[in-house]
mmCIF file with all atom_site columns, C-alpha atoms in Angstrom:
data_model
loop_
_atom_site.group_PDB
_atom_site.id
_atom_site.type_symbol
_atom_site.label_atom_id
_atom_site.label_alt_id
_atom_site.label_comp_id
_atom_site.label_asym_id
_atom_site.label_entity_id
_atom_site.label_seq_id
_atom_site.pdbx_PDB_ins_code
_atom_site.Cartn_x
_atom_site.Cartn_y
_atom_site.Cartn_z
_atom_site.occupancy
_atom_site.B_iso_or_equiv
_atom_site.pdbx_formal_charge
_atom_site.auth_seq_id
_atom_site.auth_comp_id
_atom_site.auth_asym_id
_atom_site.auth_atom_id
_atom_site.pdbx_PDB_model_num
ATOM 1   C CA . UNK A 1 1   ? 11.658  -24.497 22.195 1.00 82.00 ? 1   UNK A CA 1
ATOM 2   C CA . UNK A 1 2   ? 8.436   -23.048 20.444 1.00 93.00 ? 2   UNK A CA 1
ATOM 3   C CA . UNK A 1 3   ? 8.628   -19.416 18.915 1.00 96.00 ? 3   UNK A CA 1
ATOM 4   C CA . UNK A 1 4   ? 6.669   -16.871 21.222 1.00 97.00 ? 4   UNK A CA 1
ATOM 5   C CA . UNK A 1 5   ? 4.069   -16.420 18.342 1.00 97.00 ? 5   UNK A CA 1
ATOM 6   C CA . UNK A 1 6   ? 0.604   -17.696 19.934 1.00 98.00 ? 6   UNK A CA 1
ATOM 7   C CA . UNK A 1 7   ? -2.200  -14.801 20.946 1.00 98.00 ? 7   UNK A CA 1
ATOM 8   C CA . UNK A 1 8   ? -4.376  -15.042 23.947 1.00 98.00 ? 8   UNK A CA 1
ATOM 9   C CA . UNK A 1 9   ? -8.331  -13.463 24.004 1.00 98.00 ? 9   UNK A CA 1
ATOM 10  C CA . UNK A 1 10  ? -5.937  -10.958 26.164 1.00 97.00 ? 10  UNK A CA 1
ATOM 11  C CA . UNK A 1 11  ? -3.941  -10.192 23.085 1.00 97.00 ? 11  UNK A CA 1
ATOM 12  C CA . UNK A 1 12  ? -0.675  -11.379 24.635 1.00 97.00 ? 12  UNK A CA 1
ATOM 13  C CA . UNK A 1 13  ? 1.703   -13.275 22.517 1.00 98.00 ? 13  UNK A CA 1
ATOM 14  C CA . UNK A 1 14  ? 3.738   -16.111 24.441 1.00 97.00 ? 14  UNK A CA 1
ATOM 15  C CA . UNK A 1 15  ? 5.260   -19.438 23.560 1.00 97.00 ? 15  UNK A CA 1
ATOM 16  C CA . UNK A 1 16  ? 3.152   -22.975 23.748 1.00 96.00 ? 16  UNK A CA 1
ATOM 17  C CA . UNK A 1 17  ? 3.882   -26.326 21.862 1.00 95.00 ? 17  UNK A CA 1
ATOM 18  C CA . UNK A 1 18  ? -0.039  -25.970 20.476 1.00 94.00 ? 18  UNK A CA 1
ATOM 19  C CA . UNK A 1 19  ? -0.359  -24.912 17.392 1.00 89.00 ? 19  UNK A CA 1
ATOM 20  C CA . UNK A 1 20  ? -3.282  -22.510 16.171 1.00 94.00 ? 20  UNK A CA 1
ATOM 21  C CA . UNK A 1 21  ? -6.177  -23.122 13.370 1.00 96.00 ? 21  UNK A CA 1
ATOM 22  C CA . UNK A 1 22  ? -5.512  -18.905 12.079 1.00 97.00 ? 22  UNK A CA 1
ATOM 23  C CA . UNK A 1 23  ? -2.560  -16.989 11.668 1.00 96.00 ? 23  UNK A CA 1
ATOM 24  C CA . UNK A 1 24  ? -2.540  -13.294 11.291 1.00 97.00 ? 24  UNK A CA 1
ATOM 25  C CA . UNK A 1 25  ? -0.109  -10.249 12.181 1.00 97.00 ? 25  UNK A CA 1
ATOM 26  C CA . UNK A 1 26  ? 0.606   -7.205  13.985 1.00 98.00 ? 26  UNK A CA 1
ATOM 27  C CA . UNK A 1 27  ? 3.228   -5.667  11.605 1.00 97.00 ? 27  UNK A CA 1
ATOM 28  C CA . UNK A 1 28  ? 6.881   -6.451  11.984 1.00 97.00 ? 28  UNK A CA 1
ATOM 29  C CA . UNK A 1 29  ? 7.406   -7.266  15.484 1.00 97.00 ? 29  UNK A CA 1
ATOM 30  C CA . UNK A 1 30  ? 10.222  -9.739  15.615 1.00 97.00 ? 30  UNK A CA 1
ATOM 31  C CA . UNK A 1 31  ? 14.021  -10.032 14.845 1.00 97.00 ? 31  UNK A CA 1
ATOM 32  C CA . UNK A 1 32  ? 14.381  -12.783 12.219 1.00 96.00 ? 32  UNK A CA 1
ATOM 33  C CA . UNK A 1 33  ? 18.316  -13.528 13.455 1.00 96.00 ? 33  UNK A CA 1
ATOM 34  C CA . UNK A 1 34  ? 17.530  -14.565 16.496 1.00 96.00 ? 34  UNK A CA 1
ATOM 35  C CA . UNK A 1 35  ? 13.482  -15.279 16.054 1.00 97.00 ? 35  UNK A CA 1
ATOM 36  C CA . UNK A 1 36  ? 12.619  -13.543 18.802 1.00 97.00 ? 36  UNK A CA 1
ATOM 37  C CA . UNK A 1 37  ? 9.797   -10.669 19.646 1.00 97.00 ? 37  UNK A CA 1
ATOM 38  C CA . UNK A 1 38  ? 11.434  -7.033  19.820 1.00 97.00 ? 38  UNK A CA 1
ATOM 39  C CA . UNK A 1 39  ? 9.711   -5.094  23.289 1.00 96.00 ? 39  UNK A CA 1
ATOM 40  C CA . UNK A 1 40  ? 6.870   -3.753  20.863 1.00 96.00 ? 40  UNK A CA 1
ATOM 41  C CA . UNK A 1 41  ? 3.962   -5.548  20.067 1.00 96.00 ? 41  UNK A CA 1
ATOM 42  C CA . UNK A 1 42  ? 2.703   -4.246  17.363 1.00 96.00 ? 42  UNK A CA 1
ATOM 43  C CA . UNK A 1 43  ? 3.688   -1.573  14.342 1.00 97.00 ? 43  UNK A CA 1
ATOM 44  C CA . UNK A 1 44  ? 0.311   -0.869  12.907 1.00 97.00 ? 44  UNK A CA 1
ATOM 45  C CA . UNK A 1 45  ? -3.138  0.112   13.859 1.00 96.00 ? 45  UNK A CA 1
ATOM 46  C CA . UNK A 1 46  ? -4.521  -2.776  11.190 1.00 98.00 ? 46  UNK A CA 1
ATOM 47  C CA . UNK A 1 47  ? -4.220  -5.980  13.042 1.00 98.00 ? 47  UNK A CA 1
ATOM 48  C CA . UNK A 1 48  ? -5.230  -9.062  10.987 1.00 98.00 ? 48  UNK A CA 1
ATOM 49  C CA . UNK A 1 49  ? -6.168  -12.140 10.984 1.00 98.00 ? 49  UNK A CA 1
ATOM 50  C CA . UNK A 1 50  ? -5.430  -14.838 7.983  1.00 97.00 ? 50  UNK A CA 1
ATOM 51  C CA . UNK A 1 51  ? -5.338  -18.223 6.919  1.00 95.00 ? 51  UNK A CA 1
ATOM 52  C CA . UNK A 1 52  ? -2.596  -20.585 7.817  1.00 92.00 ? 52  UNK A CA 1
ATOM 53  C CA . UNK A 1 53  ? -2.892  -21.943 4.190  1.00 88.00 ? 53  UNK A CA 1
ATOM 54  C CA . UNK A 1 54  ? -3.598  -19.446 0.921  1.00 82.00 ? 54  UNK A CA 1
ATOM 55  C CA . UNK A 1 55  ? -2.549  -20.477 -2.350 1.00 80.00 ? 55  UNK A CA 1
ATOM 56  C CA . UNK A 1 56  ? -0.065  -22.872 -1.793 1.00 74.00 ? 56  UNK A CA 1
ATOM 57  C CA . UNK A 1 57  ? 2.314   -20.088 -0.437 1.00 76.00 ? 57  UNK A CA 1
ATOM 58  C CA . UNK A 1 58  ? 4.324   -21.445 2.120  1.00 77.00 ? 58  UNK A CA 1
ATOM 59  C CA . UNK A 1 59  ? 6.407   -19.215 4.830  1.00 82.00 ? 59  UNK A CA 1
ATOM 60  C CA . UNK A 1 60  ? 9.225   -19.935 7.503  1.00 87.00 ? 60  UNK A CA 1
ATOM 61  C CA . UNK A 1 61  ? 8.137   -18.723 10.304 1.00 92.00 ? 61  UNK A CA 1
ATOM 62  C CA . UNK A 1 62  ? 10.205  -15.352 11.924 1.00 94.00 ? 62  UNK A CA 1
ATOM 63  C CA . UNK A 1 63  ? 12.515  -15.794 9.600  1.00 94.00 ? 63  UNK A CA 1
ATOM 64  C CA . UNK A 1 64  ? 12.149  -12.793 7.196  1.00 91.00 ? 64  UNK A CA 1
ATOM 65  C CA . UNK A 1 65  ? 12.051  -8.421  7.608  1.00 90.00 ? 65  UNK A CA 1
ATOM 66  C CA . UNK A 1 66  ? 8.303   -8.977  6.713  1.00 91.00 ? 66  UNK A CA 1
ATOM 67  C CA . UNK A 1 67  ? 5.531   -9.074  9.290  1.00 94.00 ? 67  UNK A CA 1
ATOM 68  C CA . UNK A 1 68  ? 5.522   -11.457 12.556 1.00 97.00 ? 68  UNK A CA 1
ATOM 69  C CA . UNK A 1 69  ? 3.641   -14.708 11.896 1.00 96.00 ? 69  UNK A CA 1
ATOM 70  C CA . UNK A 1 70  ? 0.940   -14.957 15.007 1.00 97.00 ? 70  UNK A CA 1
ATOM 71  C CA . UNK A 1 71  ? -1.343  -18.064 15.983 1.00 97.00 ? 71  UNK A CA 1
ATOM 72  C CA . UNK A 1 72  ? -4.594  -18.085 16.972 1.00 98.00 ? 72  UNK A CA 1
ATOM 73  C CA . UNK A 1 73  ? -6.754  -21.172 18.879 1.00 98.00 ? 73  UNK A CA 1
ATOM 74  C CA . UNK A 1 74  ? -9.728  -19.748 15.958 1.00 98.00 ? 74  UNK A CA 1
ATOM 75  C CA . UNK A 1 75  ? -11.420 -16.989 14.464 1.00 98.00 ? 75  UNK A CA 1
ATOM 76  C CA . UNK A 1 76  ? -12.920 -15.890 18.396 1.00 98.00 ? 76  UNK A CA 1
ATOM 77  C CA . UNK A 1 77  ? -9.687  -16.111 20.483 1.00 98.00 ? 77  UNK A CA 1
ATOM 78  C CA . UNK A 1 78  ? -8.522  -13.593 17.490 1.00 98.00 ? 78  UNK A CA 1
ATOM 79  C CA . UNK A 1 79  ? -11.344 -11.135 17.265 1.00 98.00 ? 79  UNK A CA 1
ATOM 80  C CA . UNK A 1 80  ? -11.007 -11.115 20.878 1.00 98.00 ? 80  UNK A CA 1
ATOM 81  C CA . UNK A 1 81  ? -7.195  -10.030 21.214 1.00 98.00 ? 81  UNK A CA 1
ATOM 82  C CA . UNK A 1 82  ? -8.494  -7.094  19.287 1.00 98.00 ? 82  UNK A CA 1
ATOM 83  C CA . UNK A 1 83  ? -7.627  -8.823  15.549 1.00 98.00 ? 83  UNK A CA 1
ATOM 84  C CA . UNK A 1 84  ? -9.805  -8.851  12.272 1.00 98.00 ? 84  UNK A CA 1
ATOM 85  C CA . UNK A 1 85  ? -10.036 -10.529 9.145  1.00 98.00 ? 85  UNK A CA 1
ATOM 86  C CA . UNK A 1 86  ? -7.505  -9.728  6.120  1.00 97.00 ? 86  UNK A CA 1
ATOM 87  C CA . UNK A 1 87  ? -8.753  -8.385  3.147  1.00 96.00 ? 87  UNK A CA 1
ATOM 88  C CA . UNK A 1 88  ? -5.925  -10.110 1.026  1.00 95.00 ? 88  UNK A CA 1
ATOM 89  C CA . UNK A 1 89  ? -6.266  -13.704 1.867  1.00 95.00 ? 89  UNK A CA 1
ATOM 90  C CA . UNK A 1 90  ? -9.875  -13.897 3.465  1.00 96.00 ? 90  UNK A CA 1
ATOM 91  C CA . UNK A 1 91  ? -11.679 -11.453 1.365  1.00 97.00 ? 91  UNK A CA 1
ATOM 92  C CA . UNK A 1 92  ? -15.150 -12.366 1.327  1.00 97.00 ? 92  UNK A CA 1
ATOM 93  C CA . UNK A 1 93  ? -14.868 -13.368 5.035  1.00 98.00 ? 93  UNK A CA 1
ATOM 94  C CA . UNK A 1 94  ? -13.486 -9.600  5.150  1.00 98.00 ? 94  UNK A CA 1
ATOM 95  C CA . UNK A 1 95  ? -15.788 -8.193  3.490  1.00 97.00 ? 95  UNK A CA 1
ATOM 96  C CA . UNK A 1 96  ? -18.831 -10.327 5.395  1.00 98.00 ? 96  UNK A CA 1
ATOM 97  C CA . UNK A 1 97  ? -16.989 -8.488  8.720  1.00 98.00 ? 97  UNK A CA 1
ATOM 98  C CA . UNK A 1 98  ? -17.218 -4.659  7.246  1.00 97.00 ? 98  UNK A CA 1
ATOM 99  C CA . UNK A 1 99  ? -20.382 -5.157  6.184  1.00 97.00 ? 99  UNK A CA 1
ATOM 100 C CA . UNK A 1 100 ? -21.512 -6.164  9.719  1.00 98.00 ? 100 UNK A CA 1
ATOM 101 C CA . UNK A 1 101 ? -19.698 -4.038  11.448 1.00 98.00 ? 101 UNK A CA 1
ATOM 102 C CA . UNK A 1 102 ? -21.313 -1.225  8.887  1.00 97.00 ? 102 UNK A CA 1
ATOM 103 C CA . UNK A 1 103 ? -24.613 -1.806  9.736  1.00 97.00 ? 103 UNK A CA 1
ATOM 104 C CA . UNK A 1 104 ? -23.889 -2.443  13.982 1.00 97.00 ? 104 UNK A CA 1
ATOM 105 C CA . UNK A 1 105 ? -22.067 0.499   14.447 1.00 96.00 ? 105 UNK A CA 1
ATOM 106 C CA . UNK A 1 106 ? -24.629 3.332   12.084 1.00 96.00 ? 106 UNK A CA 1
ATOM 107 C CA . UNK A 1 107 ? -21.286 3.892   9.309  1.00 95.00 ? 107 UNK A CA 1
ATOM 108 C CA . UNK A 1 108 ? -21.539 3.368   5.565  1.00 94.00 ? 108 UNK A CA 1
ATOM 109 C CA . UNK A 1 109 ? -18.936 3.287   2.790  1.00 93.00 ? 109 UNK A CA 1
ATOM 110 C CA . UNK A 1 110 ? -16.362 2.429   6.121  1.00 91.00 ? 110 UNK A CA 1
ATOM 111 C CA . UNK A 1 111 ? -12.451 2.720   5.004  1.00 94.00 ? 111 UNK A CA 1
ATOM 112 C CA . UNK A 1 112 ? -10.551 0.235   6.675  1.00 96.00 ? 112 UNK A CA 1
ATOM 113 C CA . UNK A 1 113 ? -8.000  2.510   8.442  1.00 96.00 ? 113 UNK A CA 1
ATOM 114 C CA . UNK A 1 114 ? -10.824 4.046   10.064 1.00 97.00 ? 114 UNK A CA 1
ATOM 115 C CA . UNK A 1 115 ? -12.341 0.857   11.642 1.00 97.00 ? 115 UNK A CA 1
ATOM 116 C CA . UNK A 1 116 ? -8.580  -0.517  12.515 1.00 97.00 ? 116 UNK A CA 1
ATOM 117 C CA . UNK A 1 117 ? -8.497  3.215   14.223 1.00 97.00 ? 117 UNK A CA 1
ATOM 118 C CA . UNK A 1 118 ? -11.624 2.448   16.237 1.00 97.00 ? 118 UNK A CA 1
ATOM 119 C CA . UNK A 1 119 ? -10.808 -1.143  17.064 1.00 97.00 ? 119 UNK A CA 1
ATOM 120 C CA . UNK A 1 120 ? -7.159  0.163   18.055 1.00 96.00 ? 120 UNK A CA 1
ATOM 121 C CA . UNK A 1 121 ? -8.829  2.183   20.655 1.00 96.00 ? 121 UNK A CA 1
ATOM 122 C CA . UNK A 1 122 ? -11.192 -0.504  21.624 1.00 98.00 ? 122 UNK A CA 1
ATOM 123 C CA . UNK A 1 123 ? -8.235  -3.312  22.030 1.00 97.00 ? 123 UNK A CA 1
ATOM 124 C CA . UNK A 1 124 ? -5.746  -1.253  23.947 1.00 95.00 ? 124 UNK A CA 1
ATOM 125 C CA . UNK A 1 125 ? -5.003  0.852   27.682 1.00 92.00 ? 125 UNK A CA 1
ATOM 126 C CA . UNK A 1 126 ? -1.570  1.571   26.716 1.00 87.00 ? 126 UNK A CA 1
ATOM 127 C CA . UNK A 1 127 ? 0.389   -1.121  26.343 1.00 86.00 ? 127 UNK A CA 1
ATOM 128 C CA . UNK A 1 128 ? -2.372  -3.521  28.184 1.00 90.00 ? 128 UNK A CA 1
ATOM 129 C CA . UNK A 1 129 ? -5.779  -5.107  27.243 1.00 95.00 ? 129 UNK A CA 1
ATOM 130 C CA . UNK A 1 130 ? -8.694  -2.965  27.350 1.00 97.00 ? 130 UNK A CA 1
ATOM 131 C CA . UNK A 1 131 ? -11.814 -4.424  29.286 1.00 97.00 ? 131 UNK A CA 1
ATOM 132 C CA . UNK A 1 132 ? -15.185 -3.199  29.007 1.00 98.00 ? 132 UNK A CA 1
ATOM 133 C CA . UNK A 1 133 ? -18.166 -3.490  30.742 1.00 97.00 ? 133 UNK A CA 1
ATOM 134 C CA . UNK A 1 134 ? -20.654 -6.144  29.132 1.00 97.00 ? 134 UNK A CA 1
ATOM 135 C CA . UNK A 1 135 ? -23.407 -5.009  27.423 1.00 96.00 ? 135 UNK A CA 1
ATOM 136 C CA . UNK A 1 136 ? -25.854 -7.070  27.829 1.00 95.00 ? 136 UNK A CA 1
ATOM 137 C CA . UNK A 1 137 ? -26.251 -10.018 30.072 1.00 94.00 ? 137 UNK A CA 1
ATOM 138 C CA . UNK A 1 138 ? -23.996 -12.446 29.428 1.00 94.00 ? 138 UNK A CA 1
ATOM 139 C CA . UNK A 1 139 ? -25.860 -15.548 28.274 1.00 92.00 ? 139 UNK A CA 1
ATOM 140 C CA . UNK A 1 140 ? -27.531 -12.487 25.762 1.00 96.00 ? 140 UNK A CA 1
ATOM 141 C CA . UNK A 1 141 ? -23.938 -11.734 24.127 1.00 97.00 ? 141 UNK A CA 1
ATOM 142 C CA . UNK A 1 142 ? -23.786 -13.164 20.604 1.00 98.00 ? 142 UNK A CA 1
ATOM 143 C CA . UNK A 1 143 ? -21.730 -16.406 20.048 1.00 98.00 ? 143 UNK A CA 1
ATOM 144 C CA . UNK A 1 144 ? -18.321 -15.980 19.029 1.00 98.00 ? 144 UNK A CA 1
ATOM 145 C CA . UNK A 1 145 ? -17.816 -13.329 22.281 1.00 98.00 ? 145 UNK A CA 1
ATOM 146 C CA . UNK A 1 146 ? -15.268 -14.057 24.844 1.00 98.00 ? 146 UNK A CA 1
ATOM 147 C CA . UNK A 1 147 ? -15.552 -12.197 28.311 1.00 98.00 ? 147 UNK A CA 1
ATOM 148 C CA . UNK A 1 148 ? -12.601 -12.590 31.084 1.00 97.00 ? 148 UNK A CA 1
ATOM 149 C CA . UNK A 1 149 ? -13.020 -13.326 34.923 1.00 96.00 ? 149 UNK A CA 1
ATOM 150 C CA . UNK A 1 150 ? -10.590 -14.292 37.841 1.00 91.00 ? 150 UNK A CA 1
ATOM 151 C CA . UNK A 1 151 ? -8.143  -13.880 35.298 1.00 92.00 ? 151 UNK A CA 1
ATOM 152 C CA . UNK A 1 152 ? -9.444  -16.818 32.885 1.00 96.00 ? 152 UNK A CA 1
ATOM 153 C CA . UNK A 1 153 ? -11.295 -16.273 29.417 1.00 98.00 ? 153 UNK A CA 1
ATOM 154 C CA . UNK A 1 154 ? -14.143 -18.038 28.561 1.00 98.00 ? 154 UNK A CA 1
ATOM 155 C CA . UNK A 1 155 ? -16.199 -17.895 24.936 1.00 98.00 ? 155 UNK A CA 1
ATOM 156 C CA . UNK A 1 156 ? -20.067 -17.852 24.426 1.00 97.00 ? 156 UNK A CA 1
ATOM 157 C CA . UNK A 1 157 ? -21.679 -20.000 22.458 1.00 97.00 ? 157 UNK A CA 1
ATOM 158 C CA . UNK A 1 158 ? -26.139 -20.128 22.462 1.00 95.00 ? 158 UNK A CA 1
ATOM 159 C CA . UNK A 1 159 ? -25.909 -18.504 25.727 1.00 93.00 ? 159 UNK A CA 1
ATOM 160 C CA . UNK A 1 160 ? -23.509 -20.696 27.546 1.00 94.00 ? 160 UNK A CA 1
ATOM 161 C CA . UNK A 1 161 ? -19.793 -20.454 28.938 1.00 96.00 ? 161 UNK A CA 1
ATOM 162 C CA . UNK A 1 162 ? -16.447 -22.010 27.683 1.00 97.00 ? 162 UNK A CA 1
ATOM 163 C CA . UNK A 1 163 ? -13.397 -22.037 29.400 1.00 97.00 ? 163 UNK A CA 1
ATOM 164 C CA . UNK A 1 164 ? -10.607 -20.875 26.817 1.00 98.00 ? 164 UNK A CA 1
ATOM 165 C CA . UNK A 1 165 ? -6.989  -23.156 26.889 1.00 97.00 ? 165 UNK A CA 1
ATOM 166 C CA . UNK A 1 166 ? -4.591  -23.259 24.283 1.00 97.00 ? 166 UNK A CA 1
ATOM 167 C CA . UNK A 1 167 ? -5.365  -26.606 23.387 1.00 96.00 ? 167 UNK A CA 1
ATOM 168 C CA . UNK A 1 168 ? -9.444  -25.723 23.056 1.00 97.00 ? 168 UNK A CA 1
ATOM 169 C CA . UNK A 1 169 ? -12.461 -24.828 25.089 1.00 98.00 ? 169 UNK A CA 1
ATOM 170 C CA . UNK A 1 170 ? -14.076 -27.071 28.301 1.00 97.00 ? 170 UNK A CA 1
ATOM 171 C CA . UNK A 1 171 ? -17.605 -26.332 29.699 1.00 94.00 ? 171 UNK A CA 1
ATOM 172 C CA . UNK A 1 172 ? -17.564 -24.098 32.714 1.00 94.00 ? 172 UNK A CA 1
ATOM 173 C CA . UNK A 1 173 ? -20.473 -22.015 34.076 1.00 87.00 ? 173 UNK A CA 1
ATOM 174 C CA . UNK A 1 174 ? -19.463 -18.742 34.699 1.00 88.00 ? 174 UNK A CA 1
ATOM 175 C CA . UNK A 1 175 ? -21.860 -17.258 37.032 1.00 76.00 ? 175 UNK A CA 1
ATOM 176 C CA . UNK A 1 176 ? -19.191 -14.391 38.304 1.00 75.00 ? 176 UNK A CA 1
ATOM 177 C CA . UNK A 1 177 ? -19.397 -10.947 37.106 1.00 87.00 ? 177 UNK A CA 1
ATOM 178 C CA . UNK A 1 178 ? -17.186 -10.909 34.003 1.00 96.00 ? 178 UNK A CA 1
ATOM 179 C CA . UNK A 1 179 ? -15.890 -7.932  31.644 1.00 97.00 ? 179 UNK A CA 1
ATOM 180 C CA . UNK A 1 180 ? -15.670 -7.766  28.190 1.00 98.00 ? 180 UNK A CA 1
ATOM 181 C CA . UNK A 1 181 ? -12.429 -8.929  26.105 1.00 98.00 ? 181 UNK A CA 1
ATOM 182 C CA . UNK A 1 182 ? -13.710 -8.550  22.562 1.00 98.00 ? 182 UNK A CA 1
ATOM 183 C CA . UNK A 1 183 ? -14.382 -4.895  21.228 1.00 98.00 ? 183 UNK A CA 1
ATOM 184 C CA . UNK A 1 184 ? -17.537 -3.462  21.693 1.00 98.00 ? 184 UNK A CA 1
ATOM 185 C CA . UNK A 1 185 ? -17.725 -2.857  17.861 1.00 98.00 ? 185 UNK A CA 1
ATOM 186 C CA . UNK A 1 186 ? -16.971 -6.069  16.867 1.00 98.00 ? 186 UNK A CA 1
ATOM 187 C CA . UNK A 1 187 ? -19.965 -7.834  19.366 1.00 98.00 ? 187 UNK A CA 1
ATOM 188 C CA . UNK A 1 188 ? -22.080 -5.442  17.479 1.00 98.00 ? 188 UNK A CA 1
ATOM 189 C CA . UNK A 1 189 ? -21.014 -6.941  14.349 1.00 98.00 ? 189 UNK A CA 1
ATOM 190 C CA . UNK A 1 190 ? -21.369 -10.243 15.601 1.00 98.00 ? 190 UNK A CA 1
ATOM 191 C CA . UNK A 1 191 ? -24.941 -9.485  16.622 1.00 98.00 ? 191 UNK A CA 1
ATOM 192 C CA . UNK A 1 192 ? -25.256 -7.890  13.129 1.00 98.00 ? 192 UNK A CA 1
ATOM 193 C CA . UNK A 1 193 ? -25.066 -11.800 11.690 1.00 97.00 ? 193 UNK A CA 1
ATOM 194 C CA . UNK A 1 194 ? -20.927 -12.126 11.521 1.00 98.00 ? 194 UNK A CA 1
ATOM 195 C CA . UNK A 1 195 ? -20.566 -15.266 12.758 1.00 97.00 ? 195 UNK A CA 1
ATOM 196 C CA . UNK A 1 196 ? -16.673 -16.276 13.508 1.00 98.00 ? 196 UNK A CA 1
ATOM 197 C CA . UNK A 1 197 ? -15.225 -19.305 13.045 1.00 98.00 ? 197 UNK A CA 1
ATOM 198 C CA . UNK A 1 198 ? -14.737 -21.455 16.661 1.00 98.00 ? 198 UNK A CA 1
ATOM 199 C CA . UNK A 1 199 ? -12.664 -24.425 17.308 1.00 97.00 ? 199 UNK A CA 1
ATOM 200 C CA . UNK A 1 200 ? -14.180 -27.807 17.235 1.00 97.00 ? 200 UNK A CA 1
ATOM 201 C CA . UNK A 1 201 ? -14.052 -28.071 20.597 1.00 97.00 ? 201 UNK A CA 1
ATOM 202 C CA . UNK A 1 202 ? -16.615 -24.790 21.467 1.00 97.00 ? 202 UNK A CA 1
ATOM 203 C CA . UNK A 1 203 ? -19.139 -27.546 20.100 1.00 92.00 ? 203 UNK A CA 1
ATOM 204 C CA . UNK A 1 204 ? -21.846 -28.187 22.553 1.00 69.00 ? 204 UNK A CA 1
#
C-alpha cells in the first residue's frame, strides 16, 4: 500500500501508486512506527519544496523523527498547494523565487519567515485550502498558475488550460468561472519572470 505522502494543487496529502518529480515538507507530520500522517498537517509556517535527489543523500521515506517526506506531480502542483522552493537544496532556484516575489509584491531585503508568514495566510482557511478570486482573466494568468473548478484543477500554460491528474496534465478547455489555487503572491512572482518547473506532460 503506498505511504499517504503525495500533495494535490489543493494542498491535500493522500496515497497514490504515482510517484512525484519534487519532494518537499511541511515539518514533522508523520509517526515513523507506523508510517502514517498524525491529524496535523503541517508544524511550520515555511513549507518547502526540494529535490528528490541532492548530493547523493539518500532517505527512507517516514521512517525517521525528522520532517515528513511529500511528493509533488512538479514545481506548479507544489507552488500551488501553497509550497516554495528550499533554500538548502535548491538555492539559486530559491533565491530566483525571493527575488521575484521581491519585486511583484513592492518588498526589499525580504526575510524568509516573513514571506512563509504571508504565503501561510495566502494557502490556508483554517484547516482547508484558501481560494481566491482570479486576477486577471484566465488565459492572462502567467504559466505555471493552477486555478480549480467543479472540483478539478487545471494548470496554465501560454494562455491555455490543463487538466491536473496524478499521473500528469491532459488538454481541457476550461471555459467555467474558476478560482484561484496558487497564492496571489506567488502569481505575482511568476509574472515577475519565476518560471516553475512543469511536468513533461503540460507540453503543448
Amino acid at each position: 500500500m503506498p505511504l499517504q505522502n503525495r500533495v494535490t494543487p489543493t494542498g491535500e496529502i493522500v496515497s497514490t501508486e504515482h510517484r512525484g518529480t519534487f519532494t518537499g515538507n511541511r515539518g514533522i507530520i508523520h509517526d515513523p512506527a507506523t508510517r502514517t500522517l498524525l491529524n496535523k498537517r503541517w508544524s511550520t509556517p515555511a513549507w518547502l519544496t526540494c529535490v528528490c535527489e541532492f548530493r547523493g543523500r539518500r532517505r527512507e521515506v517516514m521512517t525517521r523523527q525528522s520532517w515528513t517526506e511529500l511528493f509533488f506531480l512538479d514545481e506548479a502542483t507544489a507552488f500551488a498547494a501553497g509550497h516554495r522552493p528550499c533554500f538548502y537544496c535548491r538555492r539559486d532556484d530559491a533565491k530566483r523565487f525571493r527575488a521575484a516575489w521581491e519585486t511583484a509584491n513592492g518588498v526589499s531585503d525580504l526575510k524568509v519567515k516573513a514571506m512563509d508568514a504571508v504565503l501561510h495566510a495566502e494557502r490556508l482557511d483554517r484547516r482547508n485550502k484558501r481560494l481566491h478570486p482570479l486576477p486577471m482573466p484566465l488565459n492572462e494568468l502567467p504559466d505555471g498558475t493552477m486555478v480549480q473548478a467543479d472540483g478539478e484543477s487545471y494548470l496554465v500554460v501560454d494562455g491555455a488550460t490543463l487538466r491536473w491528474s496524478f499521473a500528469g496534465y491532459s488538454r481541457a478547455d476550461l471555459t467555467d468561472a474558476a478560482m484561484l489555487l496558487t497564492p496571489p503572491s506567488t502569481v505575482r512572482a511568476f509574472r515577475a519572470g519565476y518560471r516553475p518547473v512543469l511536468h513533461p506532460s503540460a507540453a503543448l
